[in-house]
mmCIF file of C-alpha atoms in Angstrom:
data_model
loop_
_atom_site.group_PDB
_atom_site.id
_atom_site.type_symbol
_atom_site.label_atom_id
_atom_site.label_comp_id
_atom_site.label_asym_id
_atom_site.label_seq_id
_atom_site.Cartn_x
_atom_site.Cartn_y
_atom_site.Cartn_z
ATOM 1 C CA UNK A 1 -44.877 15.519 41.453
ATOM 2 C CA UNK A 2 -41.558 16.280 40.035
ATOM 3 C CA UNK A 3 -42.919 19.507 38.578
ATOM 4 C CA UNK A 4 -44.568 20.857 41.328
ATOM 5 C CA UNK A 5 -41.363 20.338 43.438
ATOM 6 C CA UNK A 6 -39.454 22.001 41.431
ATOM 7 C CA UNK A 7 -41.877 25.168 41.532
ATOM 8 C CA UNK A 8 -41.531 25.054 44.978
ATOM 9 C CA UNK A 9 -37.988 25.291 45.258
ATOM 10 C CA UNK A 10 -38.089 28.121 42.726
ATOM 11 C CA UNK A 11 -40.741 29.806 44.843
ATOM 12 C CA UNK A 12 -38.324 29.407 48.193
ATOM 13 C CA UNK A 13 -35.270 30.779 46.463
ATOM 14 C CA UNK A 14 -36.811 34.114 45.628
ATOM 15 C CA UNK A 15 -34.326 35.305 43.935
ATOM 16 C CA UNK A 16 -32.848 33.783 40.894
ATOM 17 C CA UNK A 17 -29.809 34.383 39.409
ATOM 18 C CA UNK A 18 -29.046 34.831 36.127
ATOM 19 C CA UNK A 19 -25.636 33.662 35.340
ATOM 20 C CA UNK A 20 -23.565 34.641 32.174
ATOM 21 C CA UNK A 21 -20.271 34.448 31.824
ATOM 22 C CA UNK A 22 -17.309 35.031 28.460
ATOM 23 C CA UNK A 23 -15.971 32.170 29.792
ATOM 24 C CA UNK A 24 -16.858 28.195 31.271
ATOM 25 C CA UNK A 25 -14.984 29.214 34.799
ATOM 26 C CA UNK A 26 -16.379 32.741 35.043
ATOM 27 C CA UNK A 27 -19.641 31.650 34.771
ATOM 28 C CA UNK A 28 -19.259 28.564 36.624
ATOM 29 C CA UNK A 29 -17.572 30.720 39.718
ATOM 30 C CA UNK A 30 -20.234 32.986 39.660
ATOM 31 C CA UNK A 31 -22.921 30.428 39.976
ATOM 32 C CA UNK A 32 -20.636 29.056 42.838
ATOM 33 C CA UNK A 33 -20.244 32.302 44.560
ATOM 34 C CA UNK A 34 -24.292 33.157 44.037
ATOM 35 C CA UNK A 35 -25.140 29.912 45.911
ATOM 36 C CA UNK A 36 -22.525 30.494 48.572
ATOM 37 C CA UNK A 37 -24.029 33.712 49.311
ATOM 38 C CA UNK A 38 -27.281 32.258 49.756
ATOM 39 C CA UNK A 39 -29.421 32.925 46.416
ATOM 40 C CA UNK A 40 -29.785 29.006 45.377
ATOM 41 C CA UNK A 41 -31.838 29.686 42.662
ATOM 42 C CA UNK A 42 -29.641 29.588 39.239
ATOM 43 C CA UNK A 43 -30.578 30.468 35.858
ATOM 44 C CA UNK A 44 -27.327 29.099 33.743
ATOM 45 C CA UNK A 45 -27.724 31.086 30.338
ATOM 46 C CA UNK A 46 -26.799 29.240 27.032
ATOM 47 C CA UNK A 47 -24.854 31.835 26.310
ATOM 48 C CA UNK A 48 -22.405 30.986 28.269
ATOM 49 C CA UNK A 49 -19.744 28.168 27.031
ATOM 50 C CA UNK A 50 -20.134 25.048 27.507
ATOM 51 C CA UNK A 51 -23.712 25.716 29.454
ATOM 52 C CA UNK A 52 -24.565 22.246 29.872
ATOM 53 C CA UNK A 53 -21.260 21.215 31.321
ATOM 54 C CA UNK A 54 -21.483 23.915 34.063
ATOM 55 C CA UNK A 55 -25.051 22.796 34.997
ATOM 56 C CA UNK A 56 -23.722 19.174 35.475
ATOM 57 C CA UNK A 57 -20.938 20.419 37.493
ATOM 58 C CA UNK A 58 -23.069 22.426 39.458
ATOM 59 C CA UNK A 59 -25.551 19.956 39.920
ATOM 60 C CA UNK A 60 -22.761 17.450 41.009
ATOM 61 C CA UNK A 61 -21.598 19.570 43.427
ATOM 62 C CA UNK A 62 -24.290 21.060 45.210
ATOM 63 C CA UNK A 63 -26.294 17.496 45.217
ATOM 64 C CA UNK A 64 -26.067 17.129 48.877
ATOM 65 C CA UNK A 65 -27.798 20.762 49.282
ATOM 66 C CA UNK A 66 -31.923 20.487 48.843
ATOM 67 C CA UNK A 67 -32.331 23.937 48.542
ATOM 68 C CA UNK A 68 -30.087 24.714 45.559
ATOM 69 C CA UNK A 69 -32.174 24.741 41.842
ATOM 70 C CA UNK A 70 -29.967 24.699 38.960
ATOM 71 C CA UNK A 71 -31.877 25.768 35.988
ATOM 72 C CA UNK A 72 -31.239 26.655 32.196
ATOM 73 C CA UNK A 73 -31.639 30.337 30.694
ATOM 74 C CA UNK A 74 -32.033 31.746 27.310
ATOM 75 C CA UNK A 75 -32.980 28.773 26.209
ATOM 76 C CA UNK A 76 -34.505 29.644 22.141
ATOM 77 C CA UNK A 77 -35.619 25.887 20.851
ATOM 78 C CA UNK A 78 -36.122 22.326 21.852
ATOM 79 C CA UNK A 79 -32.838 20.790 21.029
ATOM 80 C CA UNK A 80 -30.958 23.313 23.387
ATOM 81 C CA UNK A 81 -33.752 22.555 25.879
ATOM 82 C CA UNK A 82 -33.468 18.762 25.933
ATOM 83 C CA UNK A 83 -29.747 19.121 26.145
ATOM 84 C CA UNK A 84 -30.381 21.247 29.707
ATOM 85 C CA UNK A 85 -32.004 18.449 30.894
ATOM 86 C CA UNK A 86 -30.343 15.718 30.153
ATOM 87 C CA UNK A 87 -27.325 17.739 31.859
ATOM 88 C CA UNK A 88 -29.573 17.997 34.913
ATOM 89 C CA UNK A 89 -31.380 21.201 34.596
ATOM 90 C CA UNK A 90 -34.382 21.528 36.925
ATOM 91 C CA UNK A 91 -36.248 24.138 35.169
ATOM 92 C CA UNK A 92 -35.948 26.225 31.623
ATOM 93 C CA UNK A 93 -35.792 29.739 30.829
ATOM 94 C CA UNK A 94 -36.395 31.793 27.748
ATOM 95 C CA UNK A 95 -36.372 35.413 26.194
ATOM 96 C CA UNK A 96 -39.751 34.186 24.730
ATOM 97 C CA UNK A 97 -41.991 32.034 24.477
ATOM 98 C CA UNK A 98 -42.043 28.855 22.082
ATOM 99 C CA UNK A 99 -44.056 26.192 21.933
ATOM 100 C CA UNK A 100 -42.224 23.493 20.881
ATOM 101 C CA UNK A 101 -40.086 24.182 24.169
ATOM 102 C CA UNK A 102 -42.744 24.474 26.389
ATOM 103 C CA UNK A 103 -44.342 20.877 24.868
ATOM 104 C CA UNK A 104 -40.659 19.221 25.737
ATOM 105 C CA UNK A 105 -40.457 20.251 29.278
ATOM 106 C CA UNK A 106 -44.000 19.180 29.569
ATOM 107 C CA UNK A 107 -43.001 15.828 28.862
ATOM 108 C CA UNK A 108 -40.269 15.938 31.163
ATOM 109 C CA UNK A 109 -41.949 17.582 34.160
ATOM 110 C CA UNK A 110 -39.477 20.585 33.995
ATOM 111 C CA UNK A 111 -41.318 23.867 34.573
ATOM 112 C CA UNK A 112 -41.098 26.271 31.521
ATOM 113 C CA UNK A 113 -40.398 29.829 32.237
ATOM 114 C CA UNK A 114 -40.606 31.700 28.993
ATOM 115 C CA UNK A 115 -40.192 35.825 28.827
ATOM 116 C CA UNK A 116 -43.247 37.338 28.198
ATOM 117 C CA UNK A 117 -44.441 40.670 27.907
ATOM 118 C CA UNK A 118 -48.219 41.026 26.669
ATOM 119 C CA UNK A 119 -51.332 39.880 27.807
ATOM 120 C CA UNK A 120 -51.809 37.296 24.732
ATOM 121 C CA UNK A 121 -47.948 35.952 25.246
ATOM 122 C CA UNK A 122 -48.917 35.412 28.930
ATOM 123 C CA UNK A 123 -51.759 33.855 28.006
ATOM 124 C CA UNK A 124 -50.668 31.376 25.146
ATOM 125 C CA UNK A 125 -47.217 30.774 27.919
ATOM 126 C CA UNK A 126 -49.943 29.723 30.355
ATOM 127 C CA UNK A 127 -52.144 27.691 28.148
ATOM 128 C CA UNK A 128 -49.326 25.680 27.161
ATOM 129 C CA UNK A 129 -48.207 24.544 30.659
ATOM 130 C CA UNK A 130 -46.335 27.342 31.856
ATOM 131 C CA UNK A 131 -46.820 27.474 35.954
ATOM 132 C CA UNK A 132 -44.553 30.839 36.158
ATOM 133 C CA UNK A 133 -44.241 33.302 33.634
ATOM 134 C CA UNK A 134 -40.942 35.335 33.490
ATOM 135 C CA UNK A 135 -41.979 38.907 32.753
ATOM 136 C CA UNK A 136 -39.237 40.196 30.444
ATOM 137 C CA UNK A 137 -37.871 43.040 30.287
ATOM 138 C CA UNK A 138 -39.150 44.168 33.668
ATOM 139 C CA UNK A 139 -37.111 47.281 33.288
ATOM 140 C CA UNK A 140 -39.015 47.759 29.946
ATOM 141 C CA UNK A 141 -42.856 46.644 30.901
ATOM 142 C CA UNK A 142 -42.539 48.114 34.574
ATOM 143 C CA UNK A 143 -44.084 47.711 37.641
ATOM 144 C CA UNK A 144 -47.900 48.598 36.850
ATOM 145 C CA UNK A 145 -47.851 46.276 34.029
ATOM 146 C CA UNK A 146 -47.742 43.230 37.020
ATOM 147 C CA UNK A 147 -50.757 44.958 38.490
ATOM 148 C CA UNK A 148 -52.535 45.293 34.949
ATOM 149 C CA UNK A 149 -51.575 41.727 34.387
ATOM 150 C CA UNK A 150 -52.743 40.155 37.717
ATOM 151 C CA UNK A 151 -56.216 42.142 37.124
ATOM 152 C CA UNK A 152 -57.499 39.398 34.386
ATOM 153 C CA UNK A 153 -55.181 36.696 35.298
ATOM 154 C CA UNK A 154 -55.361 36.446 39.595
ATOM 155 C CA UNK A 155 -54.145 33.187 39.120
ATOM 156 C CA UNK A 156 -50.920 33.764 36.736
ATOM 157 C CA UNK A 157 -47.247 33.529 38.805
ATOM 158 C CA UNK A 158 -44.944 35.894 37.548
ATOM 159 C CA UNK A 159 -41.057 36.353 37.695
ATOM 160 C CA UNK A 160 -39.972 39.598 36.395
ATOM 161 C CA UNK A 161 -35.956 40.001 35.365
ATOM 162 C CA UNK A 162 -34.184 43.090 34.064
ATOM 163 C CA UNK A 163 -35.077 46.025 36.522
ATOM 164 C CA UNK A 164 -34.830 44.417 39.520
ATOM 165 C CA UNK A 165 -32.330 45.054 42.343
ATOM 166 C CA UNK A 166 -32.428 45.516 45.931
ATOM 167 C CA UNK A 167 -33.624 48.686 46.032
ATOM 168 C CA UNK A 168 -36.843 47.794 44.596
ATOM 169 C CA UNK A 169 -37.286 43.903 45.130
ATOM 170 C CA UNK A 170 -39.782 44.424 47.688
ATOM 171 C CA UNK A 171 -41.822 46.495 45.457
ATOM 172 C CA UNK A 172 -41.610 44.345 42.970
ATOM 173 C CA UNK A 173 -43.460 41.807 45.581
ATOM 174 C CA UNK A 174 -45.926 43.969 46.385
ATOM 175 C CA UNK A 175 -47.348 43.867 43.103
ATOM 176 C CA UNK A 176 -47.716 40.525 43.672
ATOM 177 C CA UNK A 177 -44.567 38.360 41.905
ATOM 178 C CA UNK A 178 -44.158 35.286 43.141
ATOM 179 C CA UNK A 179 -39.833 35.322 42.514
ATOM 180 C CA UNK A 180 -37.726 37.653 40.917
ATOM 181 C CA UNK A 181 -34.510 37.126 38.623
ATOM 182 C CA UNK A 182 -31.687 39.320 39.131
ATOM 183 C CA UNK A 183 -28.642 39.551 36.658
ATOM 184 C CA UNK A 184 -26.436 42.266 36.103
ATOM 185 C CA UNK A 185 -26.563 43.838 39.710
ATOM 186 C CA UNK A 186 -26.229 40.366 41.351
ATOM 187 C CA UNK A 187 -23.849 38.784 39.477
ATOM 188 C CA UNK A 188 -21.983 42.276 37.134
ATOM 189 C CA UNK A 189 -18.462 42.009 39.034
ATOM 190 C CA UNK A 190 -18.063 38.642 37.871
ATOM 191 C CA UNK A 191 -17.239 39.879 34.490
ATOM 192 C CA UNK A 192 -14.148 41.510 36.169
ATOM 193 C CA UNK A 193 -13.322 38.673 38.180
ATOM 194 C CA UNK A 194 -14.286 39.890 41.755
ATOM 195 C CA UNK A 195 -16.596 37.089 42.803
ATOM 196 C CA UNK A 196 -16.127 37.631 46.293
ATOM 197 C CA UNK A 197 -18.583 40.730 45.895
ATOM 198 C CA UNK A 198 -20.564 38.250 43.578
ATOM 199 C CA UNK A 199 -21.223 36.327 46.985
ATOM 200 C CA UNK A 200 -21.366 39.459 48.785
ATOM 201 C CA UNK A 201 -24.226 40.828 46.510
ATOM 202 C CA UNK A 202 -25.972 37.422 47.081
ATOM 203 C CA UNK A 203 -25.888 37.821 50.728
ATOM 204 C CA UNK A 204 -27.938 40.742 50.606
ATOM 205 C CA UNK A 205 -30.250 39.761 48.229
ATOM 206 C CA UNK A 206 -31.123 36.830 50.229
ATOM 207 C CA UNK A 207 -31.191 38.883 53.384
ATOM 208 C CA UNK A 208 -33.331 41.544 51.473
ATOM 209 C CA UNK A 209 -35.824 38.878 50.106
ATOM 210 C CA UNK A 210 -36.182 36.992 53.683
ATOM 211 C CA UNK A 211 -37.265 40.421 55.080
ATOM 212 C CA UNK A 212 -39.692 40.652 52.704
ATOM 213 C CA UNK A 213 -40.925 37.012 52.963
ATOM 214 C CA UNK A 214 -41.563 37.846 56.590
ATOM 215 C CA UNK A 215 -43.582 40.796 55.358
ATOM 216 C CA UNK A 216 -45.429 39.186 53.283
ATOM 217 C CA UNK A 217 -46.474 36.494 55.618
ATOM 218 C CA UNK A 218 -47.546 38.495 57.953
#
C-alpha cells in the first residue's frame, strides 16, 4: 500500500521539480520555495551536496503537509539509492535505468522512476517494477515519441523531463503523460539566488497544471 500511495501523490502533484543546486542551502531553498509556490512534488538530485541531508530536512519540515512528496533524483546505483531512503525519500529517480536500483526500491515499496528513452528500456523499466517511467530527455525524444510509445504500451505511465515548460505542459498531457518534471525553467533563478521567482515560477506551474487537470477531467 505504501507504493501505491506514493504514486498517487506523485500523480496529484503534476509537476515535479527537479532540484539542483552548487550548494546544500541553494538547493535546499529552492526545494522550499518550489513547495511554497505550490508544486509539492520534489525530485532532490544527488548532485547536489549533501542530498540526503536536504531530503531529511525537507521531509522534517514539511511532515505536517500530506500533499508534499520528497523524492531522490539522479540516482546511478543501489548504495546512493538506499541512502535516499533511509533519509526519507518517497520515490527514486534516474538518468537510466538499472536494475539493481529498481530491485532495492522494490523491496522497499519506493516507486522507481528511471529515464528511459526506447521502446526496449521502457519495457525492461516496466518489467522490473517500474509503475512510471520518466521519459528522458523529453526535449531530445519529443512529443510524438509519447504517442508512438503509448501505441504498444496503453498501459505504461510516463513522466517526461527536459523540454517541458509552461508553454507546452498541456501538450505534453495531451499525449497522454500522467506528470511532468520541470527543471531548469522552474527552478533556473535559483542558481542566482532569486528564489522568490523560484516560488513565483511554481505558482504558475501549479496554476497551469490545475487548468489542465480540469481539462482533462472533463
Amino acid at each position: 500500500m505504501q507504493k501505491m500511495s506514493i504514486l498517487q501523490k506523485v500523480l496529484d502533484t503534476g509537476v515535479v521539480a527537479v532540484v539542483r543546486g552548487a550548494s546544500k542551502e541553494e538547493a535546499f531553498k529552492a526545494a522550499e520555495a518550489c513547495i511554497e509556490g505550490g508544486v509539492k512534488g520534489i525530485e532532490l538530485t544527488f548532485t547536489a551536496p549533501q542530498a540526503d541531508q536536504i531530503i531529511a530536512e525537507l521531509k522534517a519540515q514539511y511532515q505536517d503537509d500530506a500533499g508534499v512528496c520528497i523524492g531522490a533524483g539522479t540516482v546511478l546505483e543501489p548504495t546512493t539509492a538506499r541512502i535516499a531512503i533511509m533519509a526519507g525519500a518517497e520515490f527514486i529517480v534516474s538518468p537510466s535505468f538499472n536494475k539493481e536500483v529498481a530491485l532495492l526500491c522494490n523491496l522497499y515499496q519506493i516507486p522507481y522512476m528511471p529515464g528511459c528513452m526506447t521502446i526496449t528500456e521502457i519495457q525492461t523499466a516496466m518489467t522490473y517494477g517500474s509503475e512510471i517511467v520518466k521519459v528522458f530527455p523529453g526535449s531530445v525524444v519529443g512529443q510524438g515519441f509519447i504517442s508512438a510509445v503509448k501505441a504498444p504500451f496503453p498501459q505504461v505511465n510516463i513522466m517526461p523531463t527536459g523540454g517541458v515548460n509552461l508553454e507546452n505542459m498541456s501538450d505534453w498531457f495531451d499525449k497522454g503523460v500522467v506528470v511532468v518534471g520541470a527543471g531548469g525553467n522552474l527552478v533556473g533563478p535559483a542558481e542566482k539566488g532569486d528564489f522568490a521567482q523560484v516560488k513565483e515560477n511554481a505558482k504558475a506551474y501549479h496554476a497551469r497544471f490545475e487548468e489542465i487537470k480540469q481539462g482533462l477531467n472533463r
